[in-house]
Amino acid sequence: MQIWDVSPELDGVIPFIQWPREKNIVVSLAHTGATLEQTRAGVDAGIALVTHLYDTFDVAQQVDPGVYPARITDYIQIEDSLNFEIVHGVQVHPLLIEKKLRCKGIEWVVFVTDSLQGSGNPPGIYDGLADGEQVEVTVDRGMRRVSDDGLSASCLTQLQSFRNAVWVFGLSIREASILSSRNPARILGLNKGILDYGVNGDLILLYQNF
């Protein structure tokens, strides 16, 4: 099983979407400037996942004075057939994540890291973690380019994402496990992610404080 990212505004994408689906490849909405209509058409064609919500979408422009525009992220929130990935912390404000968890429900959300090689490194300035750039690995601001302080990636680990689900959003251990383990395994069609008979169980033992 694989994931194939698509941008539904590109020529030929809509008829193409059926091809990976027939090969059990998950088609995911990503890096797009599509309109609402183009996005709906992509979902109707078979898009089932949203890659890294908020990071890969253009902000809708106000075209009618006084009327607040609807964005793709608003549509994703009410589309019952879409799962979506989201990163907690540096790249997405916690309020937006809480909004999605409340409106969409944890069954449709996957916590991901969007981490690069800096993940897990001690804070400091590094060469070789980003092409042609010196970067600073920080505790709470992700991996930043030294040249302009621009964000390159988070430095989140999946374990810290699990902790955040409990500590920041007040979810139960079971709910945090659904976001971090069960949902991604389900989307990928893996026989993992839960404890049950006949399931390939990869266990991580944590102390009471995680």
Tab-separated table of N, CA, C and O in Angstrom, residues 30-81:
chain	number	residue	atom	x	y	z
A	30	ALA	N	-3.018	17.227	-1.934
A	30	ALA	CA	-1.808	17.865	-1.392
A	30	ALA	C	-1.324	18.992	-2.285
A	30	ALA	O	-1.561	18.998	-3.488
A	31	HIS	N	-0.633	19.958	-1.669
A	31	HIS	CA	0.083	21.024	-2.374
A	31	HIS	C	-0.768	21.606	-3.500
A	31	HIS	O	-0.387	21.584	-4.675
A	32	THR	N	-1.908	22.129	-3.128
A	32	THR	CA	-2.885	22.495	-4.141
A	32	THR	C	-3.376	23.932	-3.985
A	32	THR	O	-3.442	24.470	-2.883
A	33	GLY	N	-3.720	24.504	-5.124
A	33	GLY	CA	-4.410	25.781	-5.155
A	33	GLY	C	-5.781	25.621	-5.765
A	33	GLY	O	-6.326	26.565	-6.348
A	34	ALA	N	-6.352	24.423	-5.648
A	34	ALA	CA	-7.627	24.115	-6.280
A	34	ALA	C	-8.770	24.941	-5.693
A	34	ALA	O	-8.737	25.343	-4.524
A	35	THR	N	-9.780	25.155	-6.511
A	35	THR	CA	-11.005	25.776	-6.027
A	35	THR	C	-11.824	24.733	-5.275
A	35	THR	O	-11.536	23.531	-5.309
A	36	LEU	N	-12.892	25.200	-4.643
A	36	LEU	CA	-13.789	24.257	-3.972
A	36	LEU	C	-14.379	23.267	-4.971
A	36	LEU	O	-14.488	22.064	-4.691
A	37	GLU	N	-14.757	23.752	-6.141
A	37	GLU	CA	-15.366	22.889	-7.147
A	37	GLU	C	-14.374	21.836	-7.635
A	37	GLU	O	-14.731	20.661	-7.815
A	38	GLN	N	-13.130	22.211	-7.862
A	38	GLN	CA	-12.109	21.257	-8.295
A	38	GLN	C	-11.824	20.217	-7.208
A	38	GLN	O	-11.611	19.038	-7.505
A	39	THR	N	-11.832	20.679	-5.958
A	39	THR	CA	-11.580	19.756	-4.848
A	39	THR	C	-12.714	18.754	-4.725
A	39	THR	O	-12.478	17.543	-4.538
A	40	ARG	N	-13.958	19.222	-4.817
A	40	ARG	CA	-15.108	18.306	-4.766
A	40	ARG	C	-15.024	17.268	-5.891
A	40	ARG	O	-15.302	16.083	-5.682
A	41	ALA	N	-14.630	17.704	-7.076
A	41	ALA	CA	-14.512	16.783	-8.201
A	41	ALA	C	-13.445	15.725	-7.922
A	41	ALA	O	-13.613	14.546	-8.255
A	42	GLY	N	-12.356	16.135	-7.288
A	42	GLY	CA	-11.305	15.191	-6.942
A	42	GLY	C	-11.756	14.174	-5.917
A	42	GLY	O	-11.438	12.985	-6.014
A	43	VAL	N	-12.510	14.630	-4.935
A	43	VAL	CA	-13.036	13.715	-3.918
A	43	VAL	C	-14.043	12.754	-4.543
A	43	VAL	O	-14.037	11.553	-4.266
A	44	ASP	N	-14.895	13.271	-5.414
A	44	ASP	CA	-15.857	12.409	-6.113
A	44	ASP	C	-15.130	11.345	-6.945
A	44	ASP	O	-15.621	10.222	-7.111
A	45	ALA	N	-13.953	11.693	-7.470
A	45	ALA	CA	-13.193	10.762	-8.302
A	45	ALA	C	-12.461	9.710	-7.474
A	45	ALA	O	-12.076	8.671	-8.009
A	46	GLY	N	-12.242	10.002	-6.179
A	46	GLY	CA	-11.612	8.972	-5.354
A	46	GLY	C	-10.576	9.444	-4.351
A	46	GLY	O	-9.955	8.620	-3.669
A	47	ILE	N	-10.338	10.742	-4.223
A	47	ILE	CA	-9.419	11.207	-3.187
A	47	ILE	C	-9.996	10.858	-1.815
A	47	ILE	O	-11.150	11.151	-1.526
A	48	ALA	N	-9.174	10.218	-0.972
A	48	ALA	CA	-9.666	9.729	0.317
A	48	ALA	C	-8.914	10.294	1.508
A	48	ALA	O	-9.303	10.078	2.660
A	49	LEU	N	-7.825	11.036	1.266
A	49	LEU	CA	-6.965	11.523	2.343
A	49	LEU	C	-6.508	12.933	2.017
A	49	LEU	O	-6.454	13.327	0.849
A	50	VAL	N	-6.199	13.694	3.042
A	50	VAL	CA	-5.632	15.032	2.878
A	50	VAL	C	-4.263	15.039	3.527
A	50	VAL	O	-4.123	14.717	4.711
A	51	THR	N	-3.245	15.378	2.756
A	51	THR	CA	-1.880	15.399	3.259
A	51	THR	C	-1.617	16.695	4.022
A	51	THR	O	-1.762	17.783	3.477
A	52	HIS	N	-1.255	16.554	5.277
A	52	HIS	CA	-0.717	17.678	6.056
A	52	HIS	C	-1.593	18.933	5.940
A	52	HIS	O	-1.201	19.937	5.361
A	53	LEU	N	-2.779	18.838	6.521
A	53	LEU	CA	-3.755	19.922	6.450
A	53	LEU	C	-3.175	21.255	6.907
A	53	LEU	O	-2.433	21.319	7.876
A	54	TYR	N	-3.534	22.309	6.215
A	54	TYR	CA	-3.151	23.705	6.414
A	54	TYR	C	-1.801	24.045	5.787
A	54	TYR	O	-1.570	25.186	5.400
A	55	ASP	N	-0.894	23.087	5.668
A	55	ASP	CA	0.441	23.420	5.180
A	55	ASP	C	0.496	23.486	3.665
A	55	ASP	O	1.400	24.100	3.103
A	56	THR	N	-0.442	22.862	2.979
A	56	THR	CA	-0.295	22.693	1.527
A	56	THR	C	-1.424	23.322	0.731
A	56	THR	O	-1.686	22.929	-0.400
A	57	PHE	N	-2.109	24.314	1.288
A	57	PHE	CA	-3.271	24.864	0.616
A	57	PHE	C	-3.191	26.380	0.550
A	57	PHE	O	-2.821	27.049	1.512
A	58	ASP	N	-3.561	26.921	-0.606
A	58	ASP	CA	-3.617	28.371	-0.748
A	58	ASP	C	-4.779	28.926	0.073
A	58	ASP	O	-5.825	28.292	0.204
A	59	VAL	N	-4.587	30.104	0.618
A	59	VAL	CA	-5.652	30.780	1.364
A	59	VAL	C	-6.617	31.411	0.373
A	59	VAL	O	-6.202	32.075	-0.586
A	60	ALA	N	-7.915	31.189	0.582
A	60	ALA	CA	-8.924	31.734	-0.329
A	60	ALA	C	-8.903	33.259	-0.306
A	60	ALA	O	-8.769	33.873	0.754
A	61	GLN	N	-9.043	33.852	-1.488
A	61	GLN	CA	-9.049	35.303	-1.598
A	61	GLN	C	-10.492	35.823	-1.592
A	61	GLN	O	-11.385	35.221	-2.179
A	62	GLN	N	-10.666	36.949	-0.933
A	62	GLN	CA	-11.989	37.571	-0.879
A	62	GLN	C	-12.272	38.247	-2.222
A	62	GLN	O	-11.554	39.148	-2.645
A	63	VAL	N	-13.304	37.779	-2.919
A	63	VAL	CA	-13.622	38.324	-4.239
A	63	VAL	C	-14.905	39.147	-4.222
A	63	VAL	O	-15.144	39.936	-5.118
A	64	ASP	N	-15.710	38.956	-3.211
A	64	ASP	CA	-16.953	39.715	-3.071
A	64	ASP	C	-16.841	40.542	-1.798
A	64	ASP	O	-16.848	39.985	-0.696
A	65	PRO	N	-16.679	41.860	-1.900
A	65	PRO	CA	-16.466	42.688	-0.705
A	65	PRO	C	-17.534	42.450	0.356
A	65	PRO	O	-18.736	42.434	0.063
A	66	GLY	N	-17.076	42.226	1.576
A	66	GLY	CA	-17.988	42.018	2.689
A	66	GLY	C	-18.412	40.580	2.899
A	66	GLY	O	-19.064	40.263	3.894
A	67	VAL	N	-18.045	39.693	1.961
A	67	VAL	CA	-18.430	38.287	2.071
A	67	VAL	C	-17.184	37.460	2.358
A	67	VAL	O	-16.236	37.452	1.573
A	68	TYR	N	-17.182	36.746	3.471
A	68	TYR	CA	-16.036	35.922	3.848
A	68	TYR	C	-16.011	34.669	2.977
A	68	TYR	O	-17.005	33.955	2.886
A	69	PRO	N	-14.879	34.380	2.321
A	69	PRO	CA	-14.842	33.247	1.390
A	69	PRO	C	-14.705	31.907	2.110
A	69	PRO	O	-14.059	31.813	3.155
A	70	ALA	N	-15.315	30.870	1.542
A	70	ALA	CA	-15.111	29.513	2.029
A	70	ALA	C	-13.814	28.979	1.446
A	70	ALA	O	-13.481	29.235	0.286
A	71	ARG	N	-13.078	28.227	2.265
A	71	ARG	CA	-11.796	27.689	1.840
A	71	ARG	C	-11.872	26.169	1.722
A	71	ARG	O	-12.803	25.535	2.216
A	72	ILE	N	-10.853	25.593	1.100
A	72	ILE	CA	-10.786	24.138	0.992
A	72	ILE	C	-10.799	23.498	2.376
A	72	ILE	O	-11.425	22.462	2.584
A	73	THR	N	-10.113	24.131	3.316
A	73	THR	CA	-10.064	23.555	4.668
A	73	THR	C	-11.451	23.514	5.310
A	73	THR	O	-11.728	22.626	6.123
A	74	ASP	N	-12.315	24.447	4.951
A	74	ASP	CA	-13.689	24.403	5.465
A	74	ASP	C	-14.445	23.216	4.868
A	74	ASP	O	-15.192	22.527	5.562
A	75	TYR	N	-14.235	22.996	3.582
A	75	TYR	CA	-14.886	21.864	2.923
A	75	TYR	C	-14.408	20.532	3.501
A	75	TYR	O	-15.208	19.621	3.752
A	76	ILE	N	-13.106	20.424	3.722
A	76	ILE	CA	-12.539	19.188	4.278
A	76	ILE	C	-13.178	18.867	5.620
A	76	ILE	O	-13.422	17.701	5.960
A	77	GLN	N	-13.473	19.900	6.366
A	77	GLN	CA	-14.042	19.719	7.704
A	77	GLN	C	-15.422	19.075	7.674
A	77	GLN	O	-15.809	18.378	8.612
A	78	ILE	N	-16.177	19.258	6.595
A	78	ILE	CA	-17.539	18.722	6.555
A	78	ILE	C	-17.688	17.557	5.577
A	78	ILE	O	-18.775	16.976	5.489
A	79	GLU	N	-16.613	17.218	4.865
A	79	GLU	CA	-16.691	16.123	3.899
A	79	GLU	C	-16.514	14.787	4.624
A	79	GLU	O	-15.438	14.459	5.116
A	80	ASP	N	-17.569	14.007	4.685
A	80	ASP	CA	-17.582	12.784	5.479
A	80	ASP	C	-16.638	11.701	4.964
A	80	ASP	O	-16.260	10.810	5.721
A	81	SER	N	-16.251	11.754	3.706
A	81	SER	CA	-15.445	10.674	3.144
A	81	SER	C	-13.943	10.907	3.262
A	81	SER	O	-13.150	10.048	2.877
